[in-house]
Short mmCIF file of C-alpha atoms in Angstrom, two decimals:
data_model
loop_
_atom_site.label_atom_id
_atom_site.label_comp_id
_atom_site.label_asym_id
_atom_site.label_seq_id
_atom_site.Cartn_x
_atom_site.Cartn_y
_atom_site.Cartn_z
CA UNK Z 12 0.00 0.00 0.00
CA UNK Z 13 1.67 3.22 -1.15
CA UNK Z 14 1.11 6.59 0.56
CA UNK Z 15 1.15 9.85 -1.39
CA UNK Z 16 1.23 13.17 0.47
CA UNK Z 17 0.47 16.26 -1.61
CA UNK Z 18 0.87 19.91 -0.56
CA UNK Z 19 0.04 19.11 3.06
CA UNK Z 20 -0.28 21.97 5.55
CA UNK Z 21 -1.13 21.96 9.24
CA UNK Z 22 -1.41 24.93 11.61
CA UNK Z 23 -2.08 25.06 15.32
CA UNK Z 24 -3.15 28.68 15.80
CA UNK Z 25 -0.24 30.79 14.59
CA UNK Z 26 2.18 27.86 14.68
CA UNK Z 27 2.90 26.07 11.39
CA UNK Z 28 3.45 22.39 12.15
CA UNK Z 29 3.64 21.26 8.51
CA UNK Z 30 4.52 23.51 5.58
CA UNK Z 31 3.57 22.24 2.11
CA UNK Z 32 4.74 18.66 2.61
CA UNK Z 33 5.09 16.46 -0.47
CA UNK Z 34 6.20 12.88 -0.01
CA UNK Z 35 5.81 9.43 -1.56
CA UNK Z 36 6.01 6.32 0.65
CA UNK Z 37 6.54 3.22 -1.47
CA UNK Z 38 4.52 0.06 -0.96
CA UNK Z 39 6.26 -2.29 1.48
CA UNK Z 40 8.78 0.36 2.54
CA UNK Z 41 10.01 1.10 6.07
CA UNK Z 42 10.30 4.89 6.17
CA UNK Z 43 11.66 6.94 9.08
CA UNK Z 44 10.50 10.47 9.88
CA UNK Z 45 13.53 11.90 11.66
CA UNK Z 46 13.95 15.26 13.33
CA UNK Z 47 14.11 17.21 16.59
CA UNK Z 48 11.12 17.84 18.85
CA UNK Z 49 8.61 20.19 17.25
CA UNK Z 50 9.73 19.54 13.66
CA UNK Z 51 6.32 18.18 12.60
CA UNK Z 52 7.08 14.46 12.31
CA UNK Z 53 4.41 13.28 14.79
CA UNK Z 54 1.83 15.66 13.29
CA UNK Z 55 2.50 14.13 9.88
CA UNK Z 56 2.19 10.60 11.24
CA UNK Z 57 -1.12 11.39 12.99
CA UNK Z 58 -2.57 12.95 9.84
CA UNK Z 59 -1.59 9.88 7.80
CA UNK Z 60 -3.40 7.72 10.35
CA UNK Z 61 -6.52 9.89 10.53
CA UNK Z 62 -5.96 10.92 14.16
CA UNK Z 63 -5.54 14.57 13.11
CA UNK Z 64 -6.85 16.54 10.14
CA UNK Z 65 -4.76 18.71 7.84
CA UNK Z 66 -5.71 22.31 7.02
CA UNK Z 67 -5.06 21.70 3.34
CA UNK Z 68 -3.50 19.14 1.04
CA UNK Z 69 -4.18 15.48 0.33
CA UNK Z 70 -3.32 12.02 1.67
CA UNK Z 71 -3.71 9.22 -0.86
CA UNK Z 72 -3.53 5.50 -0.09
CA UNK Z 73 -2.63 3.69 -3.30
CA UNK Z 74 -4.03 6.61 -5.28
CA UNK Z 75 -7.28 6.98 -3.30
CA UNK Z 76 -7.96 10.15 -1.29
CA UNK Z 77 -8.64 9.10 2.33
CA UNK Z 78 -9.57 12.51 3.79
CA UNK Z 79 -13.16 11.43 4.44
CA UNK Z 80 -12.12 8.19 6.15
CA UNK Z 81 -11.61 8.20 9.93
CA UNK Z 82 -8.78 6.30 11.63
CA UNK Z 83 -10.75 3.03 11.87
CA UNK Z 84 -11.68 3.11 8.19
CA UNK Z 85 -8.10 3.62 7.01
CA UNK Z 86 -6.97 0.09 7.99
CA UNK Z 87 -3.91 1.40 9.80
CA UNK Z 88 -2.10 -0.15 12.77
CA UNK Z 89 -0.64 2.10 15.47
CA UNK Z 90 2.23 1.53 17.90
CA UNK Z 91 2.95 4.31 20.39
CA UNK Z 92 5.86 5.00 22.73
CA UNK Z 93 3.90 4.10 25.85
CA UNK Z 94 2.55 0.68 24.84
CA UNK Z 95 -1.13 1.54 25.64
CA UNK Z 96 -1.86 -2.05 26.64
CA UNK Z 97 -4.96 -2.79 28.70
CA UNK Z 98 -3.68 -3.61 32.18
CA UNK Z 99 -6.70 -5.70 33.15
CA UNK Z 100 -6.36 -7.95 30.10
CA UNK Z 101 -3.94 -10.82 29.53
CA UNK Z 102 -1.42 -10.68 26.71
CA UNK Z 103 -3.72 -12.93 24.66
CA UNK Z 104 -6.75 -10.67 25.18
CA UNK Z 105 -4.74 -7.54 24.41
CA UNK Z 106 -3.72 -8.94 21.05
CA UNK Z 107 -7.24 -10.26 20.38
CA UNK Z 108 -8.91 -6.94 21.25
CA UNK Z 109 -8.89 -5.44 17.75
CA UNK Z 110 -10.31 -8.63 16.29
CA UNK Z 111 -13.12 -8.82 18.84
CA UNK Z 112 -14.34 -5.23 18.30
CA UNK Z 113 -14.59 -5.49 14.52
CA UNK Z 114 -18.10 -4.99 13.07
CA UNK Z 115 -20.09 -8.22 13.31
CA UNK Z 116 -20.05 -8.89 9.57
CA UNK Z 117 -16.21 -8.64 9.54
CA UNK Z 118 -15.57 -10.46 12.81
CA UNK Z 119 -13.74 -13.79 12.77
CA UNK Z 120 -14.96 -16.88 14.61
CA UNK Z 121 -13.54 -17.56 18.06
CA UNK Z 122 -11.47 -20.41 16.63
CA UNK Z 123 -10.01 -18.12 13.97
CA UNK Z 124 -9.28 -15.39 16.56
CA UNK Z 125 -7.37 -17.87 18.73
CA UNK Z 126 -5.40 -19.12 15.73
CA UNK Z 127 -4.54 -15.57 14.64
CA UNK Z 128 -3.47 -14.44 18.12
CA UNK Z 129 -1.20 -17.45 18.68
CA UNK Z 130 0.28 -16.95 15.23
CA UNK Z 131 1.11 -13.32 16.06
CA UNK Z 132 2.52 -14.17 19.48
CA UNK Z 133 4.80 -16.69 17.80
CA UNK Z 134 5.78 -14.03 15.26
CA UNK Z 135 6.92 -11.69 18.04
CA UNK Z 136 8.44 -14.67 19.89
CA UNK Z 137 6.27 -14.26 22.99
CA UNK Z 138 3.66 -17.02 22.67
CA UNK Z 139 4.81 -18.40 26.03
CA UNK Z 140 3.50 -15.21 27.73
CA UNK Z 141 -0.12 -15.46 26.49
CA UNK Z 142 -1.61 -15.78 30.00
CA UNK Z 143 0.48 -13.02 31.62
CA UNK Z 144 -0.66 -9.46 32.33
CA UNK Z 145 1.21 -6.35 31.08
CA UNK Z 146 2.52 -5.57 34.58
CA UNK Z 147 4.32 -8.91 34.54
CA UNK Z 148 6.27 -8.08 31.36
CA UNK Z 149 9.44 -6.14 30.71
CA UNK Z 150 9.30 -2.93 28.69
CA UNK Z 151 10.67 -4.64 25.60
CA UNK Z 152 8.12 -7.44 25.90
CA UNK Z 153 5.26 -4.96 26.30
CA UNK Z 154 6.30 -3.13 23.17
CA UNK Z 155 6.43 -6.36 21.16
CA UNK Z 156 2.93 -7.21 22.40
CA UNK Z 157 1.77 -3.72 21.37
CA UNK Z 158 3.15 -4.42 17.89
CA UNK Z 159 1.42 -7.83 17.76
CA UNK Z 160 -1.86 -6.11 18.71
CA UNK Z 161 -1.40 -3.56 15.92
CA UNK Z 162 -0.76 -6.35 13.41
CA UNK Z 163 -3.75 -8.43 14.55
CA UNK Z 164 -6.25 -6.49 12.43
CA UNK Z 165 -4.06 -7.08 9.35
CA UNK Z 166 -3.39 -3.39 8.62
CA UNK Z 167 -2.20 -2.31 5.22
CA UNK Z 168 -0.09 0.43 6.84
CA UNK Z 169 1.77 0.39 10.16
CA UNK Z 170 2.51 3.68 11.96
CA UNK Z 171 4.99 3.78 14.85
CA UNK Z 172 5.48 6.88 17.00
CA UNK Z 173 8.81 6.77 18.89
CA UNK Z 174 8.13 3.06 19.49
CA UNK Z 175 11.31 2.45 21.51
CA UNK Z 176 11.68 5.86 23.15
CA UNK Z 177 10.72 4.68 26.66
CA UNK Z 178 13.21 1.80 26.72
CA UNK Z 179 16.81 1.66 27.90
CA UNK Z 180 19.64 1.73 25.36
CA UNK Z 181 20.39 -2.01 25.27
CA UNK Z 182 16.73 -3.04 24.87
CA UNK Z 183 16.18 -0.32 22.28
CA UNK Z 184 19.04 -1.63 20.15
CA UNK Z 185 17.77 -5.20 20.39
CA UNK Z 186 14.22 -4.18 19.43
CA UNK Z 187 15.15 -2.08 16.44
CA UNK Z 188 17.17 -4.95 14.98
CA UNK Z 189 14.20 -7.21 15.67
CA UNK Z 190 11.80 -4.73 14.01
CA UNK Z 191 13.99 -4.65 10.89
CA UNK Z 192 13.95 -8.47 10.66
CA UNK Z 193 10.19 -8.54 11.23
CA UNK Z 194 9.59 -5.97 8.53
CA UNK Z 195 11.70 -7.94 6.06
CA UNK Z 196 9.41 -10.88 6.78
CA UNK Z 197 6.07 -9.05 6.54
CA UNK Z 198 6.73 -6.18 4.09
CA UNK Z 199 3.95 -3.98 5.50
CA UNK Z 200 4.24 -0.34 4.46
CA UNK Z 201 5.55 1.23 7.66
CA UNK Z 202 6.26 4.79 8.79
CA UNK Z 203 8.00 5.40 12.09
CA UNK Z 204 8.82 8.58 13.93
CA UNK Z 205 12.09 8.97 15.78
CA UNK Z 206 14.49 11.66 16.97
CA UNK Z 207 17.27 9.03 17.29
CA UNK Z 208 19.61 9.33 14.31
CA UNK Z 209 21.25 5.96 14.93
CA UNK Z 210 17.86 4.25 15.08
CA UNK Z 211 16.79 5.75 11.73
CA UNK Z 212 20.11 4.90 10.07
CA UNK Z 213 19.97 1.29 11.26
CA UNK Z 214 16.30 0.45 10.66
CA UNK Z 215 14.90 2.48 7.75
CA UNK Z 216 14.89 1.87 4.01
CA UNK Z 217 14.68 5.63 3.56
CA UNK Z 218 14.89 8.60 5.92
CA UNK Z 219 12.89 11.83 5.77
CA UNK Z 220 14.75 14.52 7.72
CA UNK Z 221 12.35 17.19 8.99
CA UNK Z 222 12.98 20.63 10.47
CA UNK Z 223 10.49 23.33 11.49
CA UNK Z 224 7.61 21.80 9.54
CA UNK Z 225 9.64 21.29 6.36
CA UNK Z 226 11.34 18.33 4.71
CA UNK Z 227 15.08 19.00 4.55
CA UNK Z 228 16.14 15.83 2.75
CA UNK Z 229 14.84 12.40 1.69
CA UNK Z 230 17.13 9.52 0.90
CA UNK Z 231 18.63 6.20 1.88
CA UNK Z 232 20.45 6.08 5.23
CA UNK Z 233 23.82 5.98 3.43
CA UNK Z 234 22.93 8.90 1.18
CA UNK Z 235 21.57 11.11 3.95
CA UNK Z 236 24.61 10.46 6.14
CA UNK Z 237 27.28 10.72 3.44
CA UNK Z 238 25.72 13.44 1.27
CA UNK Z 239 23.77 15.90 3.42
CA UNK Z 240 22.16 18.64 1.33
CA UNK Z 241 21.98 21.30 4.06
CA UNK Z 242 23.88 22.41 7.15
CA UNK Z 243 20.94 21.28 9.31
CA UNK Z 244 21.12 17.70 8.03
CA UNK Z 245 24.90 17.63 8.42
CA UNK Z 246 24.69 18.75 12.04
CA UNK Z 247 21.63 16.68 12.99
CA UNK Z 248 22.85 13.33 11.66
CA UNK Z 249 26.09 12.39 13.36
CA UNK Z 250 28.81 14.48 14.98
CA UNK Z 251 30.46 17.18 12.88
CA UNK Z 252 33.18 19.82 13.14
CA UNK Z 253 32.53 23.32 11.81
CA UNK Z 254 35.40 25.31 10.32
CA UNK Z 255 34.93 28.93 9.33
CA UNK Z 256 36.60 30.58 6.36
CA UNK Z 257 39.76 31.68 8.13
CA UNK Z 258 40.44 28.09 9.21
CA UNK Z 259 39.36 25.97 6.25
CA UNK Z 260 40.67 28.22 3.44
CA UNK Z 261 43.85 26.13 3.42
CA UNK Z 262 41.77 23.04 2.54
CA UNK Z 263 39.09 24.44 0.24
CA UNK Z 264 40.62 27.48 -1.47
CA UNK Z 265 37.07 28.89 -1.33
CA UNK Z 266 36.98 32.69 -0.93
CA UNK Z 267 34.33 34.60 1.00
CA UNK Z 268 32.21 33.62 3.95
CA UNK Z 269 31.55 29.91 4.13
CA UNK Z 270 31.45 27.13 6.69
CA UNK Z 271 33.13 23.76 6.17
CA UNK Z 272 31.69 20.61 7.76
CA UNK Z 273 33.89 17.61 8.56
CA UNK Z 274 32.93 14.42 10.39
CA UNK Z 275 35.28 13.50 13.27
CA UNK Z 276 36.15 10.18 11.58
CA UNK Z 277 37.06 12.04 8.36
CA UNK Z 278 39.99 13.84 10.02
CA UNK Z 279 43.46 12.31 9.83
CA UNK Z 280 46.46 13.10 12.01
CA UNK Z 281 50.26 13.05 11.83
CA UNK Z 282 53.12 13.96 14.14
CA UNK Z 283 54.88 15.81 11.33
CA UNK Z 284 53.51 18.49 8.97
CA UNK Z 285 51.75 17.28 5.84
CA UNK Z 286 50.63 19.14 2.75
CA UNK Z 287 47.62 21.31 3.69
CA UNK Z 288 47.72 20.23 7.34
CA UNK Z 289 46.96 22.47 10.32
CA UNK Z 290 48.87 22.35 13.61
CA UNK Z 291 46.84 21.44 16.70
CA UNK Z 292 47.43 20.61 20.36
CA UNK Z 293 45.85 17.50 21.89
CA UNK Z 294 43.60 18.44 24.83
CA UNK Z 295 41.88 15.14 25.56
CA UNK Z 296 42.23 11.45 24.67
CA UNK Z 297 39.34 9.04 25.35
CA UNK Z 298 39.32 5.37 24.42
CA UNK Z 299 35.70 4.24 23.96
CA UNK Z 300 35.34 0.63 22.92
CA UNK Z 301 36.69 0.18 19.41
CA UNK Z 302 37.39 3.90 18.82
CA UNK Z 303 39.61 6.58 20.32
CA UNK Z 304 38.27 10.13 20.45
CA UNK Z 305 40.61 13.10 20.55
CA UNK Z 306 39.89 16.74 21.25
CA UNK Z 307 42.47 19.10 19.81
CA UNK Z 308 42.78 22.89 19.80
CA UNK Z 309 43.67 24.83 16.66
CA UNK Z 310 44.45 28.48 16.03
CA UNK Z 311 45.09 31.31 18.43
CA UNK Z 312 41.59 31.14 19.87
CA UNK Z 313 41.93 27.44 20.68
CA UNK Z 314 38.98 26.26 18.55
CA UNK Z 315 38.22 22.67 19.56
CA UNK Z 316 38.18 19.93 16.92
CA UNK Z 317 36.85 16.41 17.56
CA UNK Z 318 38.76 13.55 15.93
CA UNK Z 319 37.70 9.92 15.91
CA UNK Z 320 40.20 7.16 15.16
CA UNK Z 321 39.95 3.40 15.14
CA UNK Z 322 42.06 1.63 17.77
CA UNK Z 323 44.31 0.33 14.99
CA UNK Z 324 44.77 3.82 13.52
CA UNK Z 325 45.48 5.30 16.95
CA UNK Z 326 48.12 2.62 17.65
CA UNK Z 327 49.97 3.70 14.49
CA UNK Z 328 50.12 7.30 15.78
CA UNK Z 329 49.69 7.17 19.57
CA UNK Z 330 49.37 10.64 21.07
CA UNK Z 331 48.89 12.07 24.55
CA UNK Z 332 47.52 15.26 26.06
CA UNK Z 333 49.60 18.36 25.14
CA UNK Z 334 51.21 16.67 22.11
CA UNK Z 335 51.39 18.74 18.94
CA UNK Z 336 49.79 17.06 15.95
CA UNK Z 337 48.91 18.03 12.38
CA UNK Z 338 45.41 17.48 11.07
CA UNK Z 339 43.67 17.48 7.67
CA UNK Z 340 40.30 16.32 6.35
CA UNK Z 341 39.83 13.33 4.05
CA UNK Z 342 36.34 14.59 3.17
CA UNK Z 343 34.89 18.06 3.53
CA UNK Z 344 31.61 19.78 2.62
CA UNK Z 345 31.30 23.55 2.31
CA UNK Z 346 28.10 25.61 2.62
CA UNK Z 347 27.75 29.34 2.17
CA UNK Z 348 27.54 31.13 5.52
#
């Protein structure tokens, strides 16, 4: 089921939440809406699902305008950050709920409901918890049950709003890998909202980067990370160093006011001067797992530069605090100031 968004606008009083949004979500795609709080990503998700109404513009499901359809009529499954499971119901009954409240003419038999629920619980690898209550589950288990409940009604589109935001880092990483595998199995058109860049890069087929109600960039995770089209995208996705004209002119030969953006892992170091290198003084060395992060000061004003090296690369050129080094970028992107 494809989703087409045309010239979509949404205002809350004087605040513009969405400004002329145009977007195509391909059938069977897992699309991430990524951006900071207040950028409009949740508003867009809620309008797609029929929970909110746009001021103007169209939402088309597989070419059909769905403006007159409410949330129930759109055949959409929802998964929210805070599970929204019924505490007084068992896991089984939570998953079965959507099937039981269908209109009578669409409702399955009890035998079919039981078969469907057990099938879904096996899919999310929690069939052994069917008789438990939500309070007896971990956060990760509750979120998987919430996803099973959303899938029970066989939605054509799945919408997820910060689905792992309430979980700790380890569980969040496990669940997003699990969600990616599940999506590869089911191929339901899915749109999920997140402010976590790493989550979007790891899980999504494509990423929509949003800022202040606008779409800044749409592309594959690799493309958005490696080829940002605006300073906002460069700074929002991954760490970055900013060099102003007086500093980066040696590397870019670009006259006038401009700002150069360089990822920490795209900076190389040496203990002796190299062509087009800048001198710097090491201020901090931190070994973090498989990488070593350096902070170095350049120029008279001591502008701080972050450098990220692999352990192997650091071992070739081991440095300590107060050492003088020479730095240069392997890759650099310049935007007009």
